[in-house]
Coordinates of C-alpha atoms in Angstrom, one line a residue:
M1 CA 138.7 14.3 153.5
A2 CA 135.5 16.2 153.1
T3 CA 135.5 19.3 150.9
C4 CA 133.4 22.4 151.5
N5 CA 132.7 24.8 148.6
M6 CA 131.9 28.4 149.5
Q7 CA 131.1 31.5 147.5
T8 CA 132.3 35.0 148.5
N9 CA 131.8 38.5 147.1
R10 CA 134.5 41.1 147.6
R11 CA 132.1 44.0 147.4
R12 CA 130.0 42.8 150.3
A13 CA 132.2 43.1 153.4
G14 CA 129.6 41.5 155.8
K15 CA 129.3 38.4 153.6
A16 CA 133.0 38.1 153.2
I17 CA 133.5 38.1 157.0
T18 CA 130.9 35.4 157.3
H19 CA 132.7 33.2 154.8
K20 CA 136.0 33.7 156.7
E21 CA 134.4 32.5 159.9
A22 CA 132.9 29.5 158.0
S23 CA 136.2 28.7 156.5
A24 CA 138.0 28.8 159.9
Q25 CA 135.3 26.5 161.4
A26 CA 135.6 24.1 158.5
K27 CA 139.4 23.9 158.9
A28 CA 139.0 23.3 162.6
N29 CA 136.8 20.3 161.7
G30 CA 139.5 18.9 159.4
K31 CA 137.8 19.7 156.1
T32 CA 139.3 21.2 153.0
V33 CA 137.5 24.4 152.1
E34 CA 137.4 25.9 148.6
V35 CA 136.4 29.6 148.6
V36 CA 135.2 30.7 145.2
G37 CA 135.7 34.5 144.6
P38 CA 135.2 36.7 141.6
Y39 CA 138.9 36.3 140.6
G40 CA 139.5 32.6 141.3
V41 CA 139.3 29.8 143.9
T42 CA 141.3 29.7 147.1
V43 CA 141.8 26.2 148.6
H44 CA 142.2 26.0 152.3
E45 CA 143.6 22.7 153.6
P46 CA 144.2 21.9 157.3
G47 CA 147.8 22.8 158.2
E48 CA 148.7 24.0 154.7
T49 CA 149.1 27.5 153.2
P50 CA 146.0 28.6 151.2
D51 CA 146.5 27.9 147.6
K52 CA 145.0 30.4 145.2
V53 CA 143.8 29.2 141.8
P54 CA 143.1 32.2 139.5
R55 CA 140.1 32.2 137.2
T56 CA 141.0 32.0 133.5
G57 CA 139.5 34.4 131.0
K58 CA 139.4 34.3 127.2
G59 CA 142.3 32.4 125.6
G60 CA 143.3 30.9 128.9
A61 CA 144.6 34.2 130.3
P62 CA 143.9 34.9 134.0
A63 CA 140.8 37.0 134.5
S64 CA 141.6 40.5 135.9
E65 CA 139.6 42.6 138.3
P66 CA 136.9 44.6 136.6
G67 CA 138.0 48.1 135.9
K68 CA 141.5 47.4 137.1
E69 CA 143.1 48.0 133.8
K70 CA 141.4 51.5 133.5
R71 CA 142.6 52.4 137.0
T72 CA 146.1 51.3 136.3
A73 CA 146.2 53.3 133.1
A74 CA 144.8 56.4 134.9
R75 CA 147.5 56.1 137.6
K76 CA 150.2 55.9 134.9
T77 CA 148.8 58.9 133.2
A78 CA 148.7 60.9 136.4
S79 CA 152.3 60.0 137.2
K80 CA 153.4 61.2 133.8
D81 CA 151.5 64.5 134.2
A82 CA 152.9 65.0 137.6
A83 CA 156.4 64.5 136.3
K84 CA 155.8 67.1 133.5
G85 CA 154.3 69.6 136.0
K86 CA 150.7 69.3 134.6
A87 CA 147.5 69.0 136.6
S88 CA 145.9 65.6 136.2
T89 CA 142.5 66.7 137.3
K90 CA 140.0 67.3 134.5
V91 CA 137.2 69.8 134.8
D92 CA 133.8 68.5 133.9
K93 CA 132.2 71.1 131.7
T94 CA 129.0 69.2 131.3
P95 CA 126.2 71.6 132.4
V96 CA 124.3 70.5 135.5
E97 CA 120.6 69.8 135.1
G98 CA 118.6 72.9 135.9
M99 CA 121.4 75.3 135.0
A100 CA 121.7 77.1 131.7
A101 CA 124.6 76.5 129.4
P102 CA 127.4 79.1 129.5
A103 CA 126.2 80.6 126.2
Q104 CA 122.7 81.1 127.6
Q105 CA 123.7 82.6 130.9
E106 CA 122.8 86.2 131.5
E107 CA 125.6 88.7 130.9
K108 CA 127.4 90.0 134.0
R109 CA 126.3 93.4 135.2
G110 CA 128.5 96.1 136.6
V111 CA 128.9 96.6 140.4
G112 CA 126.1 98.5 142.1
R113 CA 122.5 99.0 141.5
P114 CA 121.5 100.4 138.0
S115 CA 120.2 103.9 138.0
V116 CA 116.9 103.7 136.1
F117 CA 115.0 107.0 135.7
R118 CA 111.2 106.9 135.2
P119 CA 109.1 110.0 134.2
E120 CA 106.6 109.4 137.0
F121 CA 109.3 110.3 139.6
C122 CA 108.7 114.0 138.7
E123 CA 105.1 114.1 140.1
M124 CA 106.1 111.7 142.9
L125 CA 108.8 114.2 144.1
L126 CA 106.4 117.1 144.1
S127 CA 103.7 115.2 145.9
F128 CA 106.2 114.2 148.5
F129 CA 107.1 117.8 149.3
R130 CA 103.7 119.4 148.8
I131 CA 102.4 118.9 152.3
D132 CA 101.1 121.0 155.3
L133 CA 102.8 121.5 158.6
E134 CA 100.2 119.6 160.5
R135 CA 97.3 117.2 159.8
E136 CA 94.2 116.1 161.6
V137 CA 93.9 112.5 162.7
E138 CA 91.1 110.6 164.4
V139 CA 92.2 108.8 167.6
T140 CA 90.1 106.4 169.7
K141 CA 90.3 107.1 173.5
Q142 CA 88.3 106.2 176.6
D143 CA 86.2 108.7 178.4
K144 CA 85.8 109.0 182.2
E145 CA 83.3 106.1 182.2
G146 CA 85.7 103.9 180.2
K147 CA 83.7 104.0 177.0
P148 CA 85.6 104.4 173.7
V149 CA 85.2 107.8 172.0
T150 CA 86.7 109.2 168.8
V151 CA 88.5 112.5 169.0
V152 CA 90.3 114.6 166.4
E153 CA 93.9 115.5 167.2
I154 CA 96.4 117.6 165.3
V155 CA 99.8 116.0 164.7
L156 CA 103.0 117.3 163.1
N157 CA 103.8 116.0 159.6
R158 CA 107.2 114.5 159.0
F159 CA 109.6 117.1 157.6
P160 CA 110.3 116.1 153.9
T161 CA 113.9 115.7 152.8
L162 CA 115.5 114.5 149.6
T163 CA 117.2 111.7 151.4
R164 CA 113.8 110.3 152.6
F165 CA 112.3 110.5 149.1
A166 CA 115.4 108.9 147.5
D167 CA 115.0 106.0 150.0
S168 CA 111.3 105.6 149.0
I169 CA 112.3 104.9 145.4
D170 CA 115.3 102.8 146.4
V171 CA 118.1 105.2 145.2
T172 CA 120.4 107.7 146.9
R173 CA 120.2 111.5 147.2
Q174 CA 123.2 111.8 144.9
T175 CA 121.3 109.9 142.3
L176 CA 118.5 112.5 142.4
H177 CA 121.1 115.3 142.0
D178 CA 122.6 113.4 139.0
W179 CA 119.2 113.1 137.3
A180 CA 118.5 116.8 137.9
T181 CA 121.9 117.9 136.4
A182 CA 122.5 115.3 133.8
V183 CA 123.1 116.7 130.3
E184 CA 123.2 115.3 126.8
S185 CA 126.4 114.8 124.8
D186 CA 126.4 118.5 123.7
G187 CA 127.0 119.5 127.3
A188 CA 124.2 122.0 127.4
T189 CA 120.8 120.3 127.0
L190 CA 119.4 118.7 130.1
K191 CA 118.7 115.0 129.8
H192 CA 115.7 115.1 132.2
P193 CA 114.4 118.7 132.1
E194 CA 111.1 117.9 133.8
F195 CA 112.8 116.2 136.7
S196 CA 115.2 119.1 137.0
Y197 CA 112.3 121.5 137.3
A198 CA 110.6 119.3 139.8
Y199 CA 113.8 119.0 141.8
T200 CA 114.1 122.8 142.0
R201 CA 110.4 123.2 143.0
A202 CA 110.8 120.5 145.7
K203 CA 113.6 122.6 147.3
D204 CA 111.4 125.7 147.1
L205 CA 108.6 123.8 148.9
Q206 CA 111.0 122.6 151.5
E207 CA 112.2 126.2 152.1
S208 CA 108.6 127.5 152.4
L209 CA 107.7 124.7 154.9
L210 CA 110.7 125.5 157.0
I211 CA 110.0 129.2 157.1
E212 CA 106.3 128.8 158.0
G213 CA 107.1 126.2 160.7
G214 CA 109.8 128.4 162.2
M215 CA 107.8 131.6 162.2
S216 CA 104.7 129.9 163.6
G217 CA 106.6 128.2 166.4
V218 CA 105.6 124.7 165.2
Y219 CA 109.3 123.8 164.7
E220 CA 111.7 124.1 167.5
P221 CA 113.7 127.4 167.0
R222 CA 117.1 125.9 167.2
F223 CA 116.2 123.2 164.6
A224 CA 114.6 125.8 162.3
S225 CA 117.7 128.0 162.5
L226 CA 120.1 125.1 161.9
A227 CA 118.0 123.7 159.1
S228 CA 117.8 127.1 157.4
K229 CA 121.6 127.4 157.3
N230 CA 122.2 123.8 156.1
L231 CA 119.3 123.1 153.8
I232 CA 118.4 126.5 152.2
G233 CA 121.7 128.3 152.6
W234 CA 120.7 131.1 155.0
R235 CA 123.4 133.0 156.8
D236 CA 123.5 135.6 159.6
Q237 CA 123.9 139.0 157.9
I238 CA 125.7 141.9 159.7
D239 CA 125.5 145.4 158.1
Q240 CA 128.6 147.4 158.6
T241 CA 128.9 151.1 157.5
V242 CA 132.3 152.6 157.0
T243 CA 132.6 156.4 156.6
A244 CA 135.7 157.7 155.1
T245 CA 136.6 161.4 154.3
V246 CA 139.1 161.9 151.5
T247 CA 140.7 165.4 151.2
Q248 CA 143.2 166.8 148.8
A249 CA 146.2 168.7 150.4
T250 CA 149.2 170.4 148.9
T251 CA 152.9 170.1 150.0
D252 CA 152.7 173.5 151.8
D253 CA 149.7 172.4 153.8
L254 CA 151.4 169.2 154.8
N255 CA 154.6 171.1 155.9
K256 CA 152.5 173.6 157.9
L257 CA 150.8 170.6 159.7
Y258 CA 154.2 169.1 160.4
E259 CA 155.5 172.4 161.9
D260 CA 152.4 172.9 164.0
G261 CA 152.8 169.5 165.4
I262 CA 156.5 170.1 166.3
A263 CA 155.6 173.4 168.0
K264 CA 152.9 171.7 170.1
S265 CA 155.3 169.0 171.0
R266 CA 157.9 171.6 172.2
A267 CA 155.4 173.5 174.2
A268 CA 154.2 170.4 175.9
R269 CA 157.7 169.5 176.8
K270 CA 158.4 172.9 178.4
A271 CA 155.2 172.7 180.4
A272 CA 156.2 169.3 181.7
E273 CA 159.7 170.6 182.8
R274 CA 158.1 173.5 184.7
R275 CA 155.8 171.2 186.6
S276 CA 158.7 169.0 187.6
Q277 CA 160.7 171.9 189.2
P278 CA 160.4 172.3 193.0
K279 CA 158.5 175.4 194.2
A280 CA 160.3 178.1 196.2
T281 CA 159.3 178.5 199.9
Y282 CA 159.7 181.8 202.0
D283 CA 160.0 182.2 205.8
H284 CA 158.2 185.1 207.3
Q285 CA 159.7 186.8 210.5
D286 CA 157.5 188.6 213.0

């Protein structure tokens, strides 16, 4: 009987399937097929059960699958750890390429943006509030003939606020207040005296701008009134004059006043009784 020797590779599924088809075809033709694999030889005879002949290793021992012993040992270790309640997964602490080692990583910062004060904020704050009510700008328009002409227009400047300035330097209005009122460890010396002075002057400039805009009619009256009450602390003042006369009286004077009051009350009662009596009528005979 003819014999066919075939090679197969377990790791290549496509080639293994091809060998199976060739083996089936060879058996159909009445040939004995020997399939040589990485772990031994499988003999396929027509009408017989395939006979596997393992490959021998060193010392005549059967050759094992590469890496099989390591996998078996790993499974046994995982089973023991699971029985003891331990996690079998190991964390790889090897630093990834492109990342710094844990010791070289930057220290964690606190939550929130750090408040970094700079001396130039003092002049920036004053410049932000030291503006006029209006400004002149050149605007290009078209005349009656459709030709472009440049005209000068007066536009209203944006009203300056501490919130707007704080946003321009990427902080909050509360941060500006904290800088202006921060003190040293002694509790009395200002930490940023120049900024505290600039902070106060900025409020004064804002007050002047609001007064000038409201009195000249540049700002809408209701806005000027509401802003004055909320920004610079103005209130509606009502003058009230109370006149009180304080006299000194003796006990005899008070008794006389009491008796006079009783007498007036009695006289009023008698007059009321007389008015309530019916008037007499007389008949005249001729």
